[in-house]
Amino acid sequence: MKNKMIVIDGVDGSGKGVQTRRLHQALLADGMRSILTREPGGSAAAEDIRKLLVEGEPDKWDSMTELLLMYAARRTHLNDTIQPALKRGDWVISDRFADSSRAFQGIAGELGLEVVEKVHQLVVGSFAPDLVLILDIPESVALRRALARGGGEDRFEKKGAEYQARVRQAFKQVAATDNRLYQVIDANQSIDAVTVQVFDTVNRQFQLSLKVNKDIE
Ligand code: TMP
C-alpha cells in the first residue's frame, strides 16, 4: 500500500491526540514509515504562528484574521513537513487539517464556507488528505476535558459552549459533503472503543492490519 495522509479532526477535547499517537505508532510497529504532525503547527514556522492563535483572549483576532493565520501556518506545514514526508514515502498522520478552518472559522466563526474555499484554493489548491476521521462528541463533555488540560492554549475553548456546539454541527455538515473522504466516529465512548473504530476504518480503507497498542496514551 502506497503511503497516505490521514487526518483526525473534531471539537476541542474530542480525543484526537491519543488516537493520532496510536495510529502513528501502529504504522511504525508494522514496519511502515510515518510522521505524526498537527495543526496549527507541524513545522518550526507554523509552531510560531500557533502560539499567536491559541493563547490570549478570544476576541484578540476576528474570524478572518484567524483564517489568514491558520492558512499562513498551513502553507509552511505543507511545504516544510507534509509534502516532503509524502515524497519520501512516509505516511502522514495529522491532528487537524483544513476542515478545522471550515468548521471553526467558516461555519462557527460565520465567515462562510465560500470565503474559506477561496483562501484554501490559493494556499492548498487541489491537494487533499486521503482520509479524514471526524471524532464526534457532545461539546459539553469535550469542553470539560479540554479546559481540564490547562496549559494556557485555551483561546478557542474560552469562546464557550455555544461556539463549540456550532463547531460540532459544522464538522458533521462538512463530513456530509463527501462520504468517501470523511468518516464520522462516535467519540462519546471509552478511548479504547474509539481506537477500535478508528483502526477498523483505516484497516478497511487501506487494506492494512494495524494492531492497537492500548498502552499508548
Ligand atoms: P488543538 O488544541 O487541537 O491543537 O487546536 C488549537 C485550536 O485551533 C483549536 O481550538 C481549534 C483551532 N483551529 C481553528 O480554529 N482552525 C484551524 O484551521 C485549525 C487547524 C485549528
Short mmCIF file of C-alpha atoms and ligand atoms in Angstrom, two decimals:
data_model
loop_
_atom_site.label_atom_id
_atom_site.label_comp_id
_atom_site.label_asym_id
_atom_site.label_seq_id
_atom_site.Cartn_x
_atom_site.Cartn_y
_atom_site.Cartn_z
CA MET A 1 0.00 0.00 0.00
CA LYS A 2 1.31 3.41 -1.04
CA ASN A 3 1.80 5.93 1.79
CA LYS A 4 -1.21 8.12 2.60
CA MET A 5 -2.20 11.15 4.66
CA ILE A 6 -4.79 10.57 7.37
CA VAL A 7 -6.31 13.44 9.39
CA ILE A 8 -8.15 13.16 12.68
CA ASP A 9 -10.28 16.21 13.42
CA GLY A 10 -13.12 17.28 15.72
CA VAL A 11 -14.11 19.65 18.53
CA ASP A 12 -11.60 20.60 21.22
CA GLY A 13 -11.31 17.75 23.73
CA SER A 14 -12.63 15.06 21.39
CA GLY A 15 -9.60 12.83 21.99
CA LYS A 16 -7.68 13.36 18.73
CA GLY A 17 -4.32 13.38 20.47
CA VAL A 18 -4.33 9.81 21.76
CA GLN A 19 -5.93 8.43 18.60
CA THR A 20 -3.32 10.05 16.31
CA ARG A 21 -0.50 8.78 18.55
CA ARG A 22 -1.88 5.22 18.49
CA LEU A 23 -2.30 5.26 14.72
CA HIS A 24 1.20 6.62 14.11
CA GLN A 25 2.78 4.07 16.47
CA ALA A 26 0.82 1.19 14.91
CA LEU A 27 2.12 2.12 11.45
CA LEU A 28 5.69 2.19 12.77
CA ALA A 29 5.16 -1.13 14.58
CA ASP A 30 4.03 -2.64 11.29
CA GLY A 31 7.30 -1.56 9.64
CA MET A 32 5.98 1.48 7.80
CA ARG A 33 7.47 4.97 7.86
CA SER A 34 5.17 7.54 9.43
CA ILE A 35 5.25 11.08 10.78
CA LEU A 36 2.90 12.47 13.41
CA THR A 37 2.07 16.14 12.96
CA ARG A 38 -0.57 18.71 13.91
CA GLU A 39 -2.30 21.98 13.03
CA PRO A 40 -1.98 24.77 13.72
CA GLY A 41 1.71 23.91 13.78
CA GLY A 42 3.68 20.98 12.44
CA SER A 43 6.67 22.97 11.14
CA ALA A 44 9.01 25.33 13.01
CA ALA A 45 7.44 28.45 11.49
CA ALA A 46 3.88 27.17 11.89
CA GLU A 47 4.50 26.43 15.58
CA ASP A 48 5.42 30.14 15.99
CA ILE A 49 2.10 31.11 14.39
CA ARG A 50 0.28 28.54 16.59
CA LYS A 51 1.28 30.46 19.70
CA LEU A 52 -0.36 33.62 18.35
CA LEU A 53 -3.57 31.71 17.67
CA VAL A 54 -4.09 29.55 20.74
CA GLU A 55 -3.01 31.91 23.52
CA GLY A 56 -4.69 35.05 24.85
CA GLU A 57 -8.21 36.35 24.85
CA PRO A 58 -10.89 35.00 22.47
CA ASP A 59 -11.54 38.37 20.81
CA LYS A 60 -7.84 39.00 20.10
CA TRP A 61 -8.40 38.10 16.42
CA ASP A 62 -11.62 38.12 14.40
CA SER A 63 -12.54 35.10 12.25
CA MET A 64 -10.89 36.48 9.10
CA THR A 65 -7.59 37.15 10.87
CA GLU A 66 -7.73 33.67 12.38
CA LEU A 67 -8.35 32.20 8.93
CA LEU A 68 -5.38 34.02 7.41
CA LEU A 69 -3.09 33.00 10.26
CA MET A 70 -4.29 29.37 10.02
CA TYR A 71 -3.57 29.32 6.30
CA ALA A 72 -0.19 31.02 6.73
CA ALA A 73 0.67 28.24 9.18
CA ARG A 74 -0.83 25.60 6.84
CA ARG A 75 1.32 26.81 3.95
CA THR A 76 4.59 26.26 5.81
CA HIS A 77 3.25 22.99 7.26
CA LEU A 78 2.53 21.74 3.74
CA ASN A 79 5.78 22.99 2.22
CA ASP A 80 8.16 22.12 5.04
CA THR A 81 6.62 18.98 6.55
CA ILE A 82 3.72 17.29 4.74
CA GLN A 83 4.84 17.35 1.11
CA PRO A 84 8.45 16.30 1.84
CA ALA A 85 7.17 13.43 4.03
CA LEU A 86 4.76 12.19 1.36
CA LYS A 87 7.54 12.40 -1.25
CA ARG A 88 9.87 10.34 0.98
CA GLY A 89 7.19 7.65 1.21
CA ASP A 90 6.15 8.35 4.81
CA TRP A 91 2.57 8.07 6.00
CA VAL A 92 1.37 11.39 7.45
CA ILE A 93 -0.91 11.37 10.48
CA SER A 94 -2.18 14.86 11.28
CA ASP A 95 -4.06 16.08 14.33
CA ARG A 96 -6.34 18.55 12.43
CA PHE A 97 -6.07 20.00 8.92
CA ALA A 98 -8.17 22.27 6.67
CA ASP A 99 -11.56 21.01 7.86
CA SER A 100 -10.88 22.77 11.15
CA SER A 101 -10.80 26.06 9.23
CA ARG A 102 -14.07 25.15 7.53
CA ALA A 103 -15.72 24.25 10.86
CA PHE A 104 -14.21 26.87 13.22
CA GLN A 105 -13.75 29.95 11.03
CA GLY A 106 -16.07 29.15 8.12
CA ILE A 107 -19.18 27.92 9.91
CA ALA A 108 -18.90 28.55 13.69
CA GLY A 109 -17.00 31.82 13.10
CA GLU A 110 -19.56 32.81 10.46
CA LEU A 111 -17.15 33.71 7.65
CA GLY A 112 -18.94 31.35 5.29
CA LEU A 113 -17.52 28.32 3.50
CA GLU A 114 -17.10 30.23 0.23
CA VAL A 115 -14.58 32.57 1.85
CA VAL A 116 -12.63 29.64 3.30
CA GLU A 117 -12.64 27.88 -0.10
CA LYS A 118 -11.16 30.95 -1.80
CA VAL A 119 -8.20 31.05 0.57
CA HIS A 120 -7.97 27.25 0.51
CA GLN A 121 -7.63 27.25 -3.28
CA LEU A 122 -4.86 29.84 -3.14
CA VAL A 123 -2.84 28.03 -0.47
CA VAL A 124 -3.67 24.34 -0.76
CA GLY A 125 -5.04 24.06 -4.30
CA SER A 126 -6.14 20.56 -5.24
CA PHE A 127 -4.06 18.80 -2.57
CA ALA A 128 -6.21 16.77 -0.14
CA PRO A 129 -5.67 14.12 2.51
CA ASP A 130 -6.69 10.54 1.72
CA LEU A 131 -8.95 10.09 4.74
CA VAL A 132 -10.40 12.42 7.39
CA LEU A 133 -11.83 10.93 10.58
CA ILE A 134 -14.12 13.28 12.49
CA LEU A 135 -14.38 12.44 16.20
CA ASP A 136 -17.93 13.39 17.20
CA ILE A 137 -18.68 14.02 20.87
CA PRO A 138 -21.13 16.28 22.75
CA GLU A 139 -19.45 19.64 23.16
CA SER A 140 -20.18 19.75 26.91
CA VAL A 141 -18.17 16.53 27.50
CA ALA A 142 -15.39 17.66 25.19
CA LEU A 143 -15.15 21.18 26.60
CA ARG A 144 -14.86 19.88 30.17
CA ARG A 145 -11.93 17.68 29.10
CA ALA A 146 -10.26 20.41 27.07
CA LEU A 147 -10.45 23.01 29.84
CA ALA A 148 -9.24 20.48 32.45
CA ARG A 149 -5.97 20.18 30.49
CA GLY A 150 -4.92 23.72 31.39
CA GLY A 151 -1.60 24.97 29.96
CA GLY A 152 -2.73 28.31 28.54
CA GLU A 153 -3.55 27.07 24.99
CA ASP A 154 -7.23 27.70 25.58
CA ARG A 155 -8.17 30.71 23.46
CA PHE A 156 -10.69 28.73 21.38
CA GLU A 157 -12.08 26.83 24.38
CA LYS A 158 -12.77 30.20 26.05
CA LYS A 159 -15.14 31.07 23.19
CA GLY A 160 -17.60 28.95 25.15
CA ALA A 161 -20.04 26.06 24.84
CA GLU A 162 -22.27 27.70 22.25
CA TYR A 163 -19.35 28.23 19.86
CA GLN A 164 -18.14 24.65 20.42
CA ALA A 165 -21.68 23.37 19.77
CA ARG A 166 -21.64 25.18 16.42
CA VAL A 167 -18.23 23.66 15.68
CA ARG A 168 -19.60 20.16 16.38
CA GLN A 169 -22.51 20.64 13.98
CA ALA A 170 -20.16 22.24 11.46
CA PHE A 171 -17.91 19.18 11.33
CA LYS A 172 -20.95 17.00 10.68
CA GLN A 173 -22.08 19.36 7.92
CA VAL A 174 -18.64 19.24 6.28
CA ALA A 175 -18.44 15.44 6.63
CA ALA A 176 -21.79 15.05 4.85
CA THR A 177 -20.35 16.61 1.68
CA ASP A 178 -18.18 13.58 0.82
CA ASN A 179 -18.82 10.20 2.38
CA ARG A 180 -15.68 8.66 0.86
CA LEU A 181 -13.22 11.21 2.24
CA TYR A 182 -14.88 11.70 5.65
CA GLN A 183 -15.86 9.16 8.29
CA VAL A 184 -17.62 10.35 11.43
CA ILE A 185 -16.71 8.34 14.53
CA ASP A 186 -18.75 8.34 17.74
CA ALA A 187 -16.15 9.54 20.26
CA ASN A 188 -18.51 9.56 23.24
CA GLN A 189 -17.18 6.18 24.39
CA SER A 190 -14.04 4.89 26.08
CA ILE A 191 -10.72 5.78 24.45
CA ASP A 192 -10.14 2.11 23.61
CA ALA A 193 -13.56 1.73 21.98
CA VAL A 194 -12.88 4.81 19.84
CA THR A 195 -9.48 3.37 18.85
CA VAL A 196 -11.15 0.15 17.68
CA GLN A 197 -13.39 2.18 15.38
CA VAL A 198 -10.50 4.31 14.11
CA PHE A 199 -8.36 1.26 13.35
CA ASP A 200 -11.25 -0.67 11.74
CA THR A 201 -11.89 2.26 9.41
CA VAL A 202 -8.23 2.73 8.48
CA ASN A 203 -7.57 -1.01 8.04
CA ARG A 204 -10.62 -1.39 5.83
CA GLN A 205 -9.90 1.66 3.70
CA PHE A 206 -6.21 0.94 3.09
CA GLN A 207 -6.15 -2.88 3.35
CA LEU A 208 -3.92 -2.81 6.43
CA SER A 209 -3.90 -4.98 9.53
CA LEU A 210 -2.75 -2.47 12.15
CA LYS A 211 -3.00 -3.64 15.73
CA VAL A 212 -3.99 -1.46 18.69
CA ASN A 213 -1.46 -0.88 21.47
CA LYS A 214 -3.61 0.26 24.40
CA ASP A 215 -0.53 1.22 26.43
CA ILE A 216 -0.06 4.33 24.28
CA GLU A 217 -1.83 7.27 25.89
P1 TMP B 1 -5.57 21.96 19.14
O1 TMP B 1 -5.84 22.38 20.55
O2 TMP B 1 -6.44 20.84 18.68
O3 TMP B 1 -4.13 21.73 18.84
O4 TMP B 1 -6.01 23.18 18.18
C1 TMP B 1 -5.85 24.50 18.56
C2 TMP B 1 -7.09 25.29 18.26
O5 TMP B 1 -7.07 25.81 16.94
C3 TMP B 1 -8.37 24.52 18.39
O6 TMP B 1 -9.18 25.17 19.34
C4 TMP B 1 -9.01 24.59 17.03
C5 TMP B 1 -8.36 25.77 16.38
N1 TMP B 1 -8.24 25.69 14.91
C6 TMP B 1 -9.03 26.52 14.12
O7 TMP B 1 -9.83 27.29 14.64
N2 TMP B 1 -8.87 26.48 12.76
C7 TMP B 1 -7.95 25.67 12.14
O8 TMP B 1 -7.84 25.67 10.92
C8 TMP B 1 -7.15 24.79 12.99
C9 TMP B 1 -6.15 23.89 12.35
C10 TMP B 1 -7.34 24.85 14.36
#
